[in-house]
CSV table of C-alpha atoms in Angstrom, one decimal:
chain,number,residue,atom,x,y,z
C,297,MET,CA,0.0,0.0,0.0
C,298,ASN,CA,1.2,3.5,-0.8
C,299,LYS,CA,1.7,5.1,2.6
C,300,SER,CA,1.7,8.6,1.1
C,301,PHE,CA,-2.0,8.2,0.2
C,302,LYS,CA,-4.4,9.9,2.7
C,303,PRO,CA,-8.1,9.4,2.2
C,304,GLU,CA,-10.3,12.5,2.4
C,305,ARG,CA,-12.2,13.1,5.5
C,306,PRO,CA,-16.0,12.4,5.3
C,307,VAL,CA,-16.8,16.1,5.8
C,308,ALA,CA,-14.6,17.1,2.8
C,309,LEU,CA,-16.2,14.4,0.6
C,310,ILE,CA,-19.7,15.6,1.5
C,311,ARG,CA,-18.6,19.3,0.8
C,312,ASN,CA,-17.2,18.4,-2.6
C,313,ALA,CA,-20.3,16.4,-3.5
C,314,LEU,CA,-22.6,19.2,-2.5
C,315,ALA,CA,-20.6,21.7,-4.5
C,316,ALA,CA,-20.8,19.4,-7.6
C,317,ILE,CA,-24.6,19.1,-7.1
C,318,GLY,CA,-24.9,22.9,-6.8
C,319,PHE,CA,-22.9,23.5,-10.0
C,320,VAL,CA,-25.2,21.1,-11.9
C,321,ALA,CA,-28.3,22.8,-10.4
C,322,ILE,CA,-27.1,26.3,-11.3
C,323,GLY,CA,-26.5,25.1,-14.9
C,324,ALA,CA,-29.9,23.5,-15.1
C,325,THR,CA,-31.6,26.7,-13.7
C,326,ALA,CA,-29.7,28.9,-16.2
C,327,ALA,CA,-30.9,26.6,-19.0
C,328,LEU,CA,-34.6,27.0,-18.1
C,329,PRO,CA,-35.3,30.3,-19.8
C,330,ALA,CA,-33.7,29.0,-23.0
C,331,LEU,CA,-35.7,25.8,-22.8
C,332,ALA,CA,-38.9,27.7,-22.2
C,333,GLN,CA,-38.3,29.9,-25.2
C,334,ALA,CA,-37.5,26.9,-27.4
C,335,THR,CA,-40.9,25.3,-26.6
C,336,TRP,CA,-42.9,28.5,-26.8
C,337,PRO,CA,-45.8,28.5,-27.3
C,338,ASP,CA,-47.0,25.3,-25.6
C,339,LYS,CA,-50.4,26.7,-24.5
C,340,PRO,CA,-53.0,29.2,-25.7
C,341,LEU,CA,-52.2,32.9,-25.8
C,342,LYS,CA,-54.4,35.8,-24.6
C,343,LEU,CA,-54.8,38.9,-26.7
C,344,VAL,CA,-56.2,41.7,-24.6
C,345,VAL,CA,-58.2,44.4,-26.4
C,346,PRO,CA,-58.9,47.4,-24.0
C,347,TYR,CA,-62.0,48.4,-25.9
C,348,PRO,CA,-65.5,47.0,-26.4
C,349,ALA,CA,-66.4,44.2,-28.7
C,350,GLY,CA,-67.5,45.2,-32.2
C,351,GLY,CA,-65.2,48.2,-32.7
C,352,ASN,CA,-62.2,48.6,-35.0
C,353,ALA,CA,-59.7,47.4,-32.5
C,354,ASP,CA,-61.8,44.3,-31.7
C,355,ASN,CA,-62.3,43.5,-35.3
C,356,THR,CA,-58.5,43.8,-36.0
C,357,ALA,CA,-57.7,41.6,-32.9
C,358,ARG,CA,-60.0,38.8,-34.0
C,359,LEU,CA,-58.6,38.8,-37.6
C,360,LEU,CA,-55.1,38.8,-36.2
C,361,ALA,CA,-55.8,36.2,-33.5
C,362,THR,CA,-57.2,33.7,-36.0
C,363,GLN,CA,-54.2,34.0,-38.3
C,364,LEU,CA,-51.6,34.1,-35.5
C,365,GLY,CA,-53.1,31.1,-33.8
C,366,GLN,CA,-52.8,29.1,-37.0
C,367,ARG,CA,-49.2,30.1,-37.5
C,368,LEU,CA,-48.2,29.5,-33.9
C,369,GLY,CA,-50.1,26.2,-33.5
C,370,GLN,CA,-51.9,27.5,-30.4
C,371,GLN,CA,-55.2,29.2,-29.9
C,372,VAL,CA,-55.1,33.0,-29.5
C,373,VAL,CA,-58.1,34.1,-27.3
C,374,VAL,CA,-59.3,37.7,-27.6
C,375,ASP,CA,-60.0,39.2,-24.2
C,376,ASN,CA,-62.0,42.5,-24.2
C,377,ARG,CA,-61.3,44.6,-21.2
C,378,PRO,CA,-62.8,48.1,-21.9
C,379,GLY,CA,-62.8,51.1,-19.7
C,380,GLY,CA,-60.8,54.2,-18.8
C,381,SER,CA,-60.1,55.1,-22.5
C,382,GLY,CA,-58.2,51.9,-22.9
C,383,THR,CA,-56.1,52.2,-19.7
C,384,ILE,CA,-57.7,49.3,-17.8
C,385,GLY,CA,-56.9,46.6,-20.3
C,386,ALA,CA,-53.4,48.1,-21.0
C,387,ALA,CA,-52.7,48.1,-17.2
C,388,ALA,CA,-53.6,44.4,-17.0
C,389,VAL,CA,-51.1,43.5,-19.7
C,390,ALA,CA,-48.4,45.8,-18.2
C,391,LYS,CA,-48.7,43.7,-15.0
C,392,ALA,CA,-48.9,40.3,-16.7
C,393,PRO,CA,-46.0,37.8,-16.7
C,394,ALA,CA,-43.5,38.7,-19.5
C,395,ASP,CA,-43.6,35.2,-20.9
C,396,GLY,CA,-45.2,35.7,-24.3
C,397,TYR,CA,-48.6,34.4,-23.4
C,398,THR,CA,-50.3,37.7,-22.8
C,399,LEU,CA,-50.4,40.4,-25.6
C,400,LEU,CA,-52.1,43.7,-26.1
C,401,LEU,CA,-53.8,45.1,-29.2
C,402,ASP,CA,-54.0,48.8,-28.6
C,403,ALA,CA,-55.0,51.8,-30.6
C,404,THR,CA,-54.6,55.6,-31.0
C,405,ALA,CA,-55.4,56.3,-27.3
C,406,PHE,CA,-52.2,54.6,-26.3
C,407,THR,CA,-50.2,57.7,-27.5
C,408,VAL,CA,-52.8,60.1,-26.3
C,409,ASN,CA,-53.5,59.0,-22.7
C,410,PRO,CA,-50.1,59.9,-21.3
C,411,SER,CA,-50.9,63.6,-22.0
C,412,LEU,CA,-54.6,63.3,-21.3
C,413,PHE,CA,-54.5,61.7,-17.8
C,414,PRO,CA,-52.6,63.2,-14.9
C,415,LYS,CA,-51.6,59.7,-13.8
C,416,LEU,CA,-51.7,56.3,-15.5
C,417,PRO,CA,-51.5,52.9,-13.8
C,418,PHE,CA,-48.5,52.1,-16.1
C,419,ASP,CA,-45.6,53.7,-17.9
C,420,ALA,CA,-46.4,53.7,-21.6
C,421,ASN,CA,-42.7,54.0,-22.5
C,422,LYS,CA,-41.3,51.4,-20.1
C,423,ASP,CA,-43.9,48.8,-19.4
C,424,PHE,CA,-44.5,47.5,-23.0
C,425,ALA,CA,-42.5,46.0,-25.8
C,426,PRO,CA,-43.8,47.2,-29.2
C,427,ILE,CA,-44.1,44.4,-31.7
C,428,SER,CA,-45.7,45.8,-34.9
C,429,LEU,CA,-48.0,48.5,-36.2
C,430,VAL,CA,-50.7,46.3,-37.7
C,431,LEU,CA,-52.8,48.8,-39.6
C,432,GLN,CA,-53.9,52.4,-40.0
C,433,VAL,CA,-57.2,54.0,-40.8
C,434,PRO,CA,-57.3,57.5,-42.3
C,435,LEU,CA,-60.1,59.9,-41.4
C,436,LEU,CA,-62.3,61.7,-43.8
C,437,MET,CA,-63.2,65.4,-43.3
C,438,VAL,CA,-67.0,65.2,-44.0
C,439,VAL,CA,-70.0,67.5,-44.1
C,440,PRO,CA,-73.7,66.9,-44.7
C,441,ALA,CA,-74.6,66.3,-48.4
C,442,THR,CA,-76.7,69.5,-48.1
C,443,SER,CA,-73.8,71.6,-46.8
C,444,PRO,CA,-72.7,74.6,-48.8
C,445,PHE,CA,-69.1,73.7,-48.1
C,446,GLN,CA,-67.4,72.2,-51.2
C,447,SER,CA,-63.8,72.3,-49.9
C,448,VAL,CA,-61.5,72.7,-46.9
C,449,ALA,CA,-61.0,76.3,-47.9
C,450,ASP,CA,-64.7,76.9,-47.7
C,451,VAL,CA,-64.8,75.6,-44.1
C,452,ALA,CA,-61.8,77.7,-43.1
C,453,LYS,CA,-63.2,80.8,-44.7
C,454,ALA,CA,-66.6,80.4,-42.9
C,455,ALA,CA,-64.9,79.7,-39.6
C,456,LYS,CA,-62.8,82.9,-39.8
C,457,ALA,CA,-65.8,84.9,-40.8
C,458,ARG,CA,-67.8,83.8,-37.7
C,459,PRO,CA,-65.4,82.5,-35.0
C,460,GLY,CA,-67.0,79.8,-32.9
C,461,HIS,CA,-70.1,79.6,-35.0
C,462,LEU,CA,-69.3,76.4,-36.9
C,463,THR,CA,-69.4,73.1,-35.0
C,464,TYR,CA,-67.6,69.8,-35.4
C,465,ALA,CA,-68.7,66.5,-33.9
C,466,SER,CA,-66.6,63.7,-32.4
C,467,ALA,CA,-67.2,60.4,-30.7
C,468,GLY,CA,-66.0,62.0,-27.4
C,469,ASN,CA,-63.2,64.0,-25.8
C,470,GLY,CA,-59.7,62.8,-26.4
C,471,GLY,CA,-60.3,60.5,-29.3
C,472,ALA,CA,-58.8,60.7,-32.8
C,473,GLN,CA,-61.8,62.6,-34.2
C,474,HIS,CA,-61.6,65.2,-31.5
C,475,LEU,CA,-57.8,65.6,-31.8
C,476,ALA,CA,-58.0,65.8,-35.6
C,477,GLY,CA,-60.5,68.7,-35.2
C,478,GLU,CA,-58.2,70.5,-32.8
C,479,LEU,CA,-55.2,69.9,-35.0
C,480,PHE,CA,-57.1,71.4,-37.9
C,481,LYS,CA,-58.1,74.4,-35.9
C,482,GLN,CA,-54.5,75.1,-34.9
C,483,GLY,CA,-53.3,74.6,-38.4
C,484,LYS,CA,-55.8,77.0,-40.0
C,485,LYS,CA,-55.9,79.3,-36.9
C,486,VAL,CA,-59.7,79.2,-36.7
C,487,ALA,CA,-62.3,78.8,-33.9
C,488,ILE,CA,-64.8,75.9,-34.4
C,489,THR,CA,-66.9,74.6,-31.5
C,490,HIS,CA,-66.4,71.0,-30.5
C,491,ILE,CA,-69.5,68.9,-29.9
C,492,PRO,CA,-68.6,65.6,-28.2
C,493,TYR,CA,-71.0,62.7,-28.5
C,494,ARG,CA,-71.1,59.3,-26.7
C,495,GLY,CA,-69.9,57.4,-29.7
C,496,GLY,CA,-69.3,57.8,-33.4
C,497,ALA,CA,-72.7,56.5,-34.5
C,498,PRO,CA,-74.8,59.3,-32.9
C,499,ALA,CA,-72.3,61.9,-34.0
C,500,LEU,CA,-72.6,60.8,-37.7
C,501,THR,CA,-76.4,60.6,-37.4
C,502,ASP,CA,-76.5,64.3,-36.3
C,503,LEU,CA,-74.0,65.3,-38.9
C,504,ILE,CA,-76.1,63.7,-41.7
C,505,GLY,CA,-79.1,65.5,-40.3
C,506,GLY,CA,-77.3,68.8,-40.3
C,507,GLN,CA,-77.3,69.4,-36.5
C,508,VAL,CA,-73.5,69.8,-36.7
C,509,ASP,CA,-71.4,71.2,-39.6
C,510,VAL,CA,-68.3,69.0,-40.0
C,511,MET,CA,-66.6,65.9,-38.6
C,512,PHE,CA,-63.4,64.0,-38.9
C,513,SER,CA,-64.4,60.3,-39.1
C,514,ALA,CA,-62.6,57.1,-40.0
C,515,THR,CA,-63.1,55.9,-43.6
C,516,THR,CA,-64.5,52.7,-42.1
C,517,ALA,CA,-67.3,54.6,-40.4
C,518,SER,CA,-68.1,57.6,-42.7
C,519,GLY,CA,-67.1,56.0,-46.0
C,520,PRO,CA,-70.3,54.2,-46.6
C,521,PHE,CA,-72.3,57.4,-46.0
C,522,VAL,CA,-70.1,59.2,-48.5
C,523,LYS,CA,-70.6,56.5,-51.1
C,524,SER,CA,-74.4,56.5,-50.5
C,525,GLY,CA,-74.5,60.3,-51.0
C,526,LYS,CA,-75.5,61.2,-47.4
C,527,LEU,CA,-72.2,62.9,-46.6
C,528,ARG,CA,-69.7,64.8,-48.7
C,529,ALA,CA,-66.0,64.2,-48.2
C,530,LEU,CA,-63.8,67.3,-48.4
C,531,ALA,CA,-60.4,65.8,-47.6
C,532,ILE,CA,-58.7,62.8,-46.2
C,533,THR,CA,-56.2,62.9,-43.3
C,534,ALA,CA,-53.7,60.4,-44.9
C,535,PRO,CA,-50.2,61.7,-45.9
C,536,ARG,CA,-51.1,61.0,-49.5
C,537,ARG,CA,-54.2,60.3,-51.5
C,538,ALA,CA,-55.5,56.9,-50.4
C,539,GLU,CA,-56.4,53.8,-52.4
C,540,GLY,CA,-60.1,53.8,-53.1
C,541,TRP,CA,-60.3,57.6,-52.3
C,542,GLU,CA,-58.1,58.9,-55.1
C,543,ALA,CA,-60.5,61.7,-56.0
C,544,ILE,CA,-60.4,63.1,-52.4
C,545,PRO,CA,-57.5,65.5,-51.7
C,546,THR,CA,-55.5,65.3,-48.5
C,547,VAL,CA,-55.9,67.9,-45.8
C,548,ALA,CA,-52.2,68.7,-46.2
C,549,GLU,CA,-52.6,69.6,-49.9
C,550,SER,CA,-55.8,71.5,-49.0
C,551,GLY,CA,-54.0,74.1,-47.1
C,552,VAL,CA,-52.7,72.6,-43.8
C,553,PRO,CA,-49.1,71.5,-44.5
C,554,GLY,CA,-48.0,68.4,-42.6
C,555,PHE,CA,-51.5,67.5,-41.4
C,556,GLN,CA,-51.7,63.8,-40.9
C,557,VAL,CA,-54.0,61.8,-38.6
C,558,SER,CA,-54.9,58.2,-38.4
C,559,GLU,CA,-56.6,55.7,-36.2
C,560,TRP,CA,-54.3,52.7,-35.7
C,561,ASN,CA,-53.9,49.3,-34.2
C,562,GLY,CA,-50.7,47.9,-32.9
C,563,LEU,CA,-49.4,44.8,-31.1
C,564,PHE,CA,-47.5,44.9,-27.8
C,565,ALA,CA,-46.2,42.5,-25.2
C,566,PRO,CA,-45.2,43.2,-21.6
C,567,ALA,CA,-41.7,44.7,-21.2
C,568,GLY,CA,-39.1,42.0,-20.5
C,569,THR,CA,-40.7,39.4,-22.8
C,570,PRO,CA,-37.8,37.3,-24.1
C,571,ARG,CA,-36.3,38.6,-27.3
C,572,PRO,CA,-36.7,35.4,-29.3
C,573,VAL,CA,-40.4,35.4,-28.5
C,574,LEU,CA,-40.8,39.0,-29.6
C,575,ASP,CA,-38.9,38.4,-32.8
C,576,ARG,CA,-41.2,35.4,-33.6
C,577,LEU,CA,-44.3,37.5,-32.9
C,578,GLU,CA,-43.0,40.3,-35.1
C,579,ALA,CA,-42.1,38.0,-38.0
C,580,GLU,CA,-45.4,36.2,-37.9
C,581,THR,CA,-47.4,39.4,-37.6
C,582,ARG,CA,-45.6,41.0,-40.6
C,583,THR,CA,-46.2,37.8,-42.6
C,584,ILE,CA,-49.9,37.8,-41.8
C,585,VAL,CA,-50.4,41.5,-42.7
C,586,ALA,CA,-48.6,41.0,-46.0
C,587,SER,CA,-50.6,37.8,-46.9
C,588,PRO,CA,-53.0,38.0,-49.9
C,589,GLU,CA,-55.8,36.9,-47.7
C,590,MET,CA,-55.3,39.6,-45.1
C,591,LYS,CA,-54.8,42.3,-47.8
C,592,LYS,CA,-58.1,41.4,-49.3
C,593,ARG,CA,-59.8,41.5,-45.9
C,594,PHE,CA,-58.3,44.9,-45.1
C,595,ALA,CA,-59.4,46.2,-48.5
C,596,GLU,CA,-62.9,45.1,-47.8
C,597,LEU,CA,-62.8,46.9,-44.4
C,598,GLY,CA,-61.3,50.0,-45.9
C,599,VAL,CA,-58.1,50.0,-43.8
C,600,GLN,CA,-54.5,50.2,-44.7
C,601,GLY,CA,-52.3,47.2,-43.6
C,602,VAL,CA,-48.8,48.2,-42.3
C,603,GLY,CA,-47.0,45.3,-40.6
C,604,SER,CA,-44.1,47.4,-39.4
C,605,SER,CA,-41.0,46.2,-37.7
C,606,ALA,CA,-40.7,46.7,-33.9
C,607,GLN,CA,-38.2,49.5,-34.4
C,608,GLU,CA,-40.4,51.3,-36.9
C,609,PHE,CA,-43.4,50.9,-34.5
C,610,SER,CA,-41.4,52.3,-31.6
C,611,ALA,CA,-40.4,55.4,-33.7
C,612,PHE,CA,-44.1,55.8,-34.7
C,613,LEU,CA,-45.2,55.7,-31.1
C,614,LYS,CA,-42.7,58.3,-30.1
C,615,ALA,CA,-43.7,60.7,-32.9
C,616,GLU,CA,-47.4,60.3,-32.2
C,617,THR,CA,-47.0,60.8,-28.4
C,618,THR,CA,-45.0,64.0,-29.0
C,619,LYS,CA,-47.5,65.3,-31.6
C,620,TRP,CA,-50.6,64.7,-29.4
C,621,ALA,CA,-48.9,66.1,-26.3
C,622,GLU,CA,-48.5,69.4,-28.0
C,623,VAL,CA,-52.0,69.5,-29.4
C,624,ILE,CA,-53.5,68.6,-26.0
C,625,ARG,CA,-51.3,71.2,-24.3
C,626,THR,CA,-52.2,73.9,-26.7
C,627,SER,CA,-55.9,73.1,-26.8
C,628,GLY,CA,-56.2,72.6,-23.0
C,629,ILE,CA,-58.2,69.3,-23.6
C,630,ARG,CA,-59.4,67.6,-20.5
C,631,ILE,CA,-60.9,64.1,-20.2
C,632,ASP,CA,-64.6,63.8,-19.2
């Protein structure tokens, strides 16, 4: 026997064994996120819509959920959580686990609310990971078919002649229709009285009846009335003449340089969602929006598919938030 050999004490053996087990455990724990991402998704996803069923955002969400579910191999369930101008549903997603199983389909109010509310239950800049701008819907500047106004210039001239006499309708304070009206007033330096309604449908009804003079309304809502001859479209709020509305000039080319307003829908996840999951969601969303089937459906609805990258969507959100903050500050808009 080799007398120089000295067996380790039992305590040392136990210590070394525990250290080895700990090393393996740490390695296994570190591998868990990667394993979870590799198997994602392995259960249904929830797509929160912070607005009522039946609206533009809800319709978009249901179209996207069906296609996304097919491509991911898991059901995507639409969960409507309306209230607080979209803040209740958005707050629920901000507080949800950042695991890729809870998503948000939000709209224009997302970039308006930070300036409209003194305090929000989330940080719009930090609590969400933008994935893709799905679509945009331009607004039409419309007047009753019986209106004497034939152009944007006619409206501006009448407003300057009798400040505050003309009225414009909207679906309520702080929405895209209201903000478009305020942006127009600031651009043309005119005074037009805002008449807020509880929804776009009653506002359009009164506009058709001549109870109000003008309105900015999404092509999806006012377009059918223009085509039926009940309303007259003076301009469109898109940056360029839109497909299907080529005969209608933009507000910008009608004397308000830089004027651009759209209602939009975009996809978000909670901040901290793993990058591979976000990348997959972005890629799938962009593929869906660019598909012939979705293009046809968007054309039927009268909306403009976008399917942007996450980076492009982030830049869009920043620009929109800055623009509306200035409009709200200048107009002194307050939420009901």
